[in-house]
Amino acid sequence: MSVLLPNMADFDTIYELEEEEEEESEPVVRSQELPRPRDAPDPVAVRGAGHITVFGLSNKFDTEFPSVLTGKVAPEEFKTSISRVNACLRKNLPVNVKWLLCGCLCCCCTLGCSLWPVICLNKRTRRSIQKLLEWENNRLYHKLGLHWKLSKRKCETSNMMEYVILIEFLPKYPIFRPD
């Protein structure tokens, strides 16, 4: 629908013009997800390998180099990036666990409000990991045609959700990414 405003005297008056038939165009992708070309390999998921999980976020990620990434990134760079994420988790997760235990003990008296600090701290930890991964992407991985992100996935063994690091292969052509 087109709108025509002829002059300031008719400023409040809105006239509708007849629409011309538009050619069908491709839909615009408005989400943060990158469109994947048909020939792109499936993303690589780096799963949590720790023994403590708080709201789906494990206390460390597996540093084993996936064979799919051979030739795309050096194993040392991969291990360094995962080690940075693990250091962030090592710094933040013990505080989250302490608040979780305290929140569980006081849950009945506070009608569940004592769990809010844990939820907020967990969200802050996820955001700090996402910022770290974005820094790693800008520093190295986008130049190599890879994109790392923290993503929520269903566990393979149960119906629970867990956070994994997804490593996606970027298409060969540039894509506009709205920020």
PDB file of C-alpha atoms in Angstrom:
ATOM      1  CA  MET A   1       0.000   0.000   0.000  1.00  0.00           C
ATOM      2  CA  SER A   2       1.449   3.352  -1.021  1.00  0.00           C
ATOM      3  CA  VAL A   3       0.695   6.574   0.804  1.00  0.00           C
ATOM      4  CA  LEU A   4       0.576   9.980  -0.888  1.00  0.00           C
ATOM      5  CA  LEU A   5       0.760  13.245   1.031  1.00  0.00           C
ATOM      6  CA  PRO A   6       0.213  16.027  -1.552  1.00  0.00           C
ATOM      7  CA  ASN A   7       0.891  19.149   0.538  1.00  0.00           C
ATOM      8  CA  MET A   8       0.926  20.407   4.109  1.00  0.00           C
ATOM      9  CA  ALA A   9      -2.750  21.463   3.981  1.00  0.00           C
ATOM     10  CA  ASP A  10      -3.752  17.851   3.451  1.00  0.00           C
ATOM     11  CA  PHE A  11      -1.178  16.549   5.891  1.00  0.00           C
ATOM     12  CA  ASP A  12      -3.682  14.628   8.016  1.00  0.00           C
ATOM     13  CA  THR A  13      -5.446  13.178   4.994  1.00  0.00           C
ATOM     14  CA  ILE A  14      -4.106   9.852   3.799  1.00  0.00           C
ATOM     15  CA  TYR A  15      -4.848   8.758   0.260  1.00  0.00           C
ATOM     16  CA  GLU A  16      -4.483   5.173  -0.828  1.00  0.00           C
ATOM     17  CA  LEU A  17      -3.061   4.477  -4.237  1.00  0.00           C
ATOM     18  CA  GLU A  18      -3.840   1.385  -6.213  1.00  0.00           C
ATOM     19  CA  GLU A  19      -1.154  -1.201  -5.714  1.00  0.00           C
ATOM     20  CA  GLU A  20       0.659  -2.541  -8.697  1.00  0.00           C
ATOM     21  CA  GLU A  21       1.176  -6.253  -8.857  1.00  0.00           C
ATOM     22  CA  GLU A  22       4.579  -6.955  -7.434  1.00  0.00           C
ATOM     23  CA  GLU A  23       6.811  -9.718  -8.642  1.00  0.00           C
ATOM     24  CA  GLU A  24       7.267 -12.473  -6.126  1.00  0.00           C
ATOM     25  CA  SER A  25      10.578 -12.093  -4.360  1.00  0.00           C
ATOM     26  CA  GLU A  26      12.491 -14.277  -1.967  1.00  0.00           C
ATOM     27  CA  PRO A  27      11.447 -13.941   1.665  1.00  0.00           C
ATOM     28  CA  VAL A  28      13.664 -11.771   3.825  1.00  0.00           C
ATOM     29  CA  VAL A  29      15.404 -13.558   6.686  1.00  0.00           C
ATOM     30  CA  ARG A  30      14.857 -11.410   9.762  1.00  0.00           C
ATOM     31  CA  SER A  31      16.149 -13.714  12.465  1.00  0.00           C
ATOM     32  CA  GLN A  32      19.694 -13.889  13.759  1.00  0.00           C
ATOM     33  CA  GLU A  33      20.135 -17.308  12.161  1.00  0.00           C
ATOM     34  CA  LEU A  34      22.318 -17.389   9.099  1.00  0.00           C
ATOM     35  CA  PRO A  35      20.771 -18.991   6.036  1.00  0.00           C
ATOM     36  CA  ARG A  36      22.678 -22.152   5.226  1.00  0.00           C
ATOM     37  CA  PRO A  37      23.356 -23.128   1.645  1.00  0.00           C
ATOM     38  CA  ARG A  38      22.250 -26.587   0.603  1.00  0.00           C
ATOM     39  CA  ASP A  39      25.788 -27.895   0.238  1.00  0.00           C
ATOM     40  CA  ALA A  40      26.996 -26.658   3.659  1.00  0.00           C
ATOM     41  CA  PRO A  41      27.919 -29.391   6.126  1.00  0.00           C
ATOM     42  CA  ASP A  42      25.935 -29.798   9.315  1.00  0.00           C
ATOM     43  CA  PRO A  43      27.132 -27.711  12.259  1.00  0.00           C
ATOM     44  CA  VAL A  44      29.516 -29.310  14.745  1.00  0.00           C
ATOM     45  CA  ALA A  45      28.210 -29.466  18.325  1.00  0.00           C
ATOM     46  CA  VAL A  46      30.708 -29.304  21.185  1.00  0.00           C
ATOM     47  CA  ARG A  47      28.861 -30.756  24.159  1.00  0.00           C
ATOM     48  CA  GLY A  48      29.433 -30.180  27.833  1.00  0.00           C
ATOM     49  CA  ALA A  49      31.789 -32.682  29.443  1.00  0.00           C
ATOM     50  CA  GLY A  50      31.558 -31.629  33.073  1.00  0.00           C
ATOM     51  CA  HIS A  51      30.019 -33.416  36.003  1.00  0.00           C
ATOM     52  CA  ILE A  52      27.945 -30.416  37.175  1.00  0.00           C
ATOM     53  CA  THR A  53      25.140 -28.864  35.136  1.00  0.00           C
ATOM     54  CA  VAL A  54      23.194 -25.804  36.297  1.00  0.00           C
ATOM     55  CA  PHE A  55      20.083 -24.997  34.232  1.00  0.00           C
ATOM     56  CA  GLY A  56      21.495 -26.805  31.182  1.00  0.00           C
ATOM     57  CA  LEU A  57      24.940 -25.194  31.312  1.00  0.00           C
ATOM     58  CA  SER A  58      27.719 -27.678  32.023  1.00  0.00           C
ATOM     59  CA  ASN A  59      30.766 -26.711  34.078  1.00  0.00           C
ATOM     60  CA  LYS A  60      33.145 -27.410  31.149  1.00  0.00           C
ATOM     61  CA  PHE A  61      33.134 -28.228  27.445  1.00  0.00           C
ATOM     62  CA  ASP A  62      34.955 -31.072  25.729  1.00  0.00           C
ATOM     63  CA  THR A  63      38.391 -30.010  24.410  1.00  0.00           C
ATOM     64  CA  GLU A  64      38.680 -32.979  22.023  1.00  0.00           C
ATOM     65  CA  PHE A  65      39.241 -31.705  18.468  1.00  0.00           C
ATOM     66  CA  PRO A  66      36.400 -32.757  16.102  1.00  0.00           C
ATOM     67  CA  SER A  67      37.742 -34.431  12.958  1.00  0.00           C
ATOM     68  CA  VAL A  68      35.246 -32.477  10.808  1.00  0.00           C
ATOM     69  CA  LEU A  69      37.232 -29.303  11.502  1.00  0.00           C
ATOM     70  CA  THR A  70      40.480 -30.737  10.154  1.00  0.00           C
ATOM     71  CA  GLY A  71      41.848 -28.332   7.565  1.00  0.00           C
ATOM     72  CA  LYS A  72      39.567 -25.499   8.703  1.00  0.00           C
ATOM     73  CA  VAL A  73      41.119 -24.586  12.042  1.00  0.00           C
ATOM     74  CA  ALA A  74      44.275 -25.631  13.886  1.00  0.00           C
ATOM     75  CA  PRO A  75      43.714 -27.986  16.834  1.00  0.00           C
ATOM     76  CA  GLU A  76      45.692 -25.596  19.045  1.00  0.00           C
ATOM     77  CA  GLU A  77      43.359 -22.695  18.208  1.00  0.00           C
ATOM     78  CA  PHE A  78      40.318 -24.873  18.884  1.00  0.00           C
ATOM     79  CA  LYS A  79      41.714 -25.976  22.239  1.00  0.00           C
ATOM     80  CA  THR A  80      42.617 -22.384  23.169  1.00  0.00           C
ATOM     81  CA  SER A  81      39.098 -21.160  22.391  1.00  0.00           C
ATOM     82  CA  ILE A  82      37.439 -23.966  24.365  1.00  0.00           C
ATOM     83  CA  SER A  83      39.872 -23.346  27.230  1.00  0.00           C
ATOM     84  CA  ARG A  84      38.801 -19.682  27.329  1.00  0.00           C
ATOM     85  CA  VAL A  85      35.148 -20.733  27.549  1.00  0.00           C
ATOM     86  CA  ASN A  86      36.009 -23.286  30.252  1.00  0.00           C
ATOM     87  CA  ALA A  87      37.902 -20.600  32.211  1.00  0.00           C
ATOM     88  CA  CYS A  88      34.794 -18.387  32.087  1.00  0.00           C
ATOM     89  CA  LEU A  89      32.684 -21.298  33.347  1.00  0.00           C
ATOM     90  CA  ARG A  90      35.245 -22.163  36.035  1.00  0.00           C
ATOM     91  CA  LYS A  91      35.077 -18.567  37.278  1.00  0.00           C
ATOM     92  CA  ASN A  92      31.268 -18.207  37.295  1.00  0.00           C
ATOM     93  CA  LEU A  93      29.726 -21.624  37.903  1.00  0.00           C
ATOM     94  CA  PRO A  94      30.844 -22.243  41.532  1.00  0.00           C
ATOM     95  CA  VAL A  95      29.027 -19.068  42.569  1.00  0.00           C
ATOM     96  CA  ASN A  96      25.929 -20.246  40.700  1.00  0.00           C
ATOM     97  CA  VAL A  97      26.033 -23.637  42.461  1.00  0.00           C
ATOM     98  CA  LYS A  98      26.324 -22.011  45.898  1.00  0.00           C
ATOM     99  CA  TRP A  99      23.346 -19.762  45.165  1.00  0.00           C
ATOM    100  CA  LEU A 100      21.404 -22.754  43.832  1.00  0.00           C
ATOM    101  CA  LEU A 101      21.966 -24.718  47.049  1.00  0.00           C
ATOM    102  CA  CYS A 102      21.037 -21.693  49.156  1.00  0.00           C
ATOM    103  CA  GLY A 103      17.971 -21.079  46.979  1.00  0.00           C
ATOM    104  CA  CYS A 104      16.834 -24.702  47.277  1.00  0.00           C
ATOM    105  CA  LEU A 105      17.165 -24.622  51.064  1.00  0.00           C
ATOM    106  CA  CYS A 106      15.125 -21.426  51.346  1.00  0.00           C
ATOM    107  CA  CYS A 107      12.694 -22.204  48.522  1.00  0.00           C
ATOM    108  CA  CYS A 108       9.779 -23.195  50.749  1.00  0.00           C
ATOM    109  CA  CYS A 109      10.064 -20.098  52.939  1.00  0.00           C
ATOM    110  CA  THR A 110      10.413 -17.661  50.031  1.00  0.00           C
ATOM    111  CA  LEU A 111       7.867 -19.324  47.723  1.00  0.00           C
ATOM    112  CA  GLY A 112      10.549 -19.862  45.078  1.00  0.00           C
ATOM    113  CA  CYS A 113      11.851 -16.287  45.053  1.00  0.00           C
ATOM    114  CA  SER A 114      15.190 -17.457  46.459  1.00  0.00           C
ATOM    115  CA  LEU A 115      15.966 -19.095  43.093  1.00  0.00           C
ATOM    116  CA  TRP A 116      15.962 -15.746  41.222  1.00  0.00           C
ATOM    117  CA  PRO A 117      19.644 -14.987  41.967  1.00  0.00           C
ATOM    118  CA  VAL A 118      20.630 -18.321  40.409  1.00  0.00           C
ATOM    119  CA  ILE A 119      18.569 -17.634  37.298  1.00  0.00           C
ATOM    120  CA  CYS A 120      20.097 -14.159  36.922  1.00  0.00           C
ATOM    121  CA  LEU A 121      23.644 -15.417  37.511  1.00  0.00           C
ATOM    122  CA  ASN A 122      23.135 -18.228  34.990  1.00  0.00           C
ATOM    123  CA  LYS A 123      21.886 -15.724  32.416  1.00  0.00           C
ATOM    124  CA  ARG A 124      24.936 -13.525  33.086  1.00  0.00           C
ATOM    125  CA  THR A 125      27.226 -16.520  32.609  1.00  0.00           C
ATOM    126  CA  ARG A 126      25.557 -17.384  29.282  1.00  0.00           C
ATOM    127  CA  ARG A 127      25.896 -13.778  28.107  1.00  0.00           C
ATOM    128  CA  SER A 128      29.576 -13.663  29.021  1.00  0.00           C
ATOM    129  CA  ILE A 129      30.164 -16.885  27.050  1.00  0.00           C
ATOM    130  CA  GLN A 130      28.234 -15.467  24.090  1.00  0.00           C
ATOM    131  CA  LYS A 131      30.349 -12.302  24.186  1.00  0.00           C
ATOM    132  CA  LEU A 132      33.512 -14.385  24.386  1.00  0.00           C
ATOM    133  CA  LEU A 133      32.424 -16.477  21.394  1.00  0.00           C
ATOM    134  CA  GLU A 134      31.561 -13.334  19.423  1.00  0.00           C
ATOM    135  CA  TRP A 135      35.023 -11.970  20.210  1.00  0.00           C
ATOM    136  CA  GLU A 136      36.566 -15.253  19.028  1.00  0.00           C
ATOM    137  CA  ASN A 137      34.452 -15.100  15.849  1.00  0.00           C
ATOM    138  CA  ASN A 138      35.587 -11.571  15.054  1.00  0.00           C
ATOM    139  CA  ARG A 139      39.197 -12.310  15.948  1.00  0.00           C
ATOM    140  CA  LEU A 140      39.652 -15.534  13.998  1.00  0.00           C
ATOM    141  CA  TYR A 141      36.762 -17.785  13.044  1.00  0.00           C
ATOM    142  CA  HIS A 142      34.841 -15.548  10.630  1.00  0.00           C
ATOM    143  CA  LYS A 143      38.079 -15.210   8.625  1.00  0.00           C
ATOM    144  CA  LEU A 144      38.226 -19.020   8.466  1.00  0.00           C
ATOM    145  CA  GLY A 145      34.584 -19.347   7.380  1.00  0.00           C
ATOM    146  CA  LEU A 146      33.290 -20.579  10.761  1.00  0.00           C
ATOM    147  CA  HIS A 147      30.780 -19.162  13.238  1.00  0.00           C
ATOM    148  CA  TRP A 148      30.722 -20.239  16.893  1.00  0.00           C
ATOM    149  CA  LYS A 149      27.639 -19.723  19.047  1.00  0.00           C
ATOM    150  CA  LEU A 150      26.106 -20.990  22.264  1.00  0.00           C
ATOM    151  CA  SER A 151      22.911 -22.844  21.475  1.00  0.00           C
ATOM    152  CA  LYS A 152      20.279 -24.762  23.428  1.00  0.00           C
ATOM    153  CA  ARG A 153      19.711 -28.329  22.234  1.00  0.00           C
ATOM    154  CA  LYS A 154      17.798 -31.354  23.428  1.00  0.00           C
ATOM    155  CA  CYS A 155      19.952 -33.948  25.182  1.00  0.00           C
ATOM    156  CA  GLU A 156      20.544 -37.184  23.306  1.00  0.00           C
ATOM    157  CA  THR A 157      19.748 -39.354  26.327  1.00  0.00           C
ATOM    158  CA  SER A 158      16.721 -37.553  27.800  1.00  0.00           C
ATOM    159  CA  ASN A 159      14.135 -34.843  27.186  1.00  0.00           C
ATOM    160  CA  MET A 160      16.237 -32.280  29.066  1.00  0.00           C
ATOM    161  CA  MET A 161      17.772 -29.262  27.317  1.00  0.00           C
ATOM    162  CA  GLU A 162      21.482 -28.486  27.387  1.00  0.00           C
ATOM    163  CA  TYR A 163      23.714 -25.722  26.076  1.00  0.00           C
ATOM    164  CA  VAL A 164      26.239 -26.682  23.419  1.00  0.00           C
ATOM    165  CA  ILE A 165      28.726 -24.714  21.371  1.00  0.00           C
ATOM    166  CA  LEU A 166      27.651 -24.917  17.732  1.00  0.00           C
ATOM    167  CA  ILE A 167      30.300 -24.406  15.081  1.00  0.00           C
ATOM    168  CA  GLU A 168      28.602 -23.505  11.810  1.00  0.00           C
ATOM    169  CA  PHE A 169      30.237 -23.344   8.412  1.00  0.00           C
ATOM    170  CA  LEU A 170      29.679 -19.956   6.772  1.00  0.00           C
ATOM    171  CA  PRO A 171      28.719 -19.792   3.107  1.00  0.00           C
ATOM    172  CA  LYS A 172      31.334 -18.742   0.567  1.00  0.00           C
ATOM    173  CA  TYR A 173      29.436 -15.560  -0.339  1.00  0.00           C
ATOM    174  CA  PRO A 174      29.053 -12.593   2.058  1.00  0.00           C
ATOM    175  CA  ILE A 175      25.809 -12.247   3.991  1.00  0.00           C
ATOM    176  CA  PHE A 176      24.427  -9.063   5.481  1.00  0.00           C
ATOM    177  CA  ARG A 177      24.081  -9.577   9.222  1.00  0.00           C
ATOM    178  CA  PRO A 178      21.895  -6.964  10.948  1.00  0.00           C
ATOM    179  CA  ASP A 179      23.182  -6.018  14.369  1.00  0.00           C
TER     180      ASP A 179
END
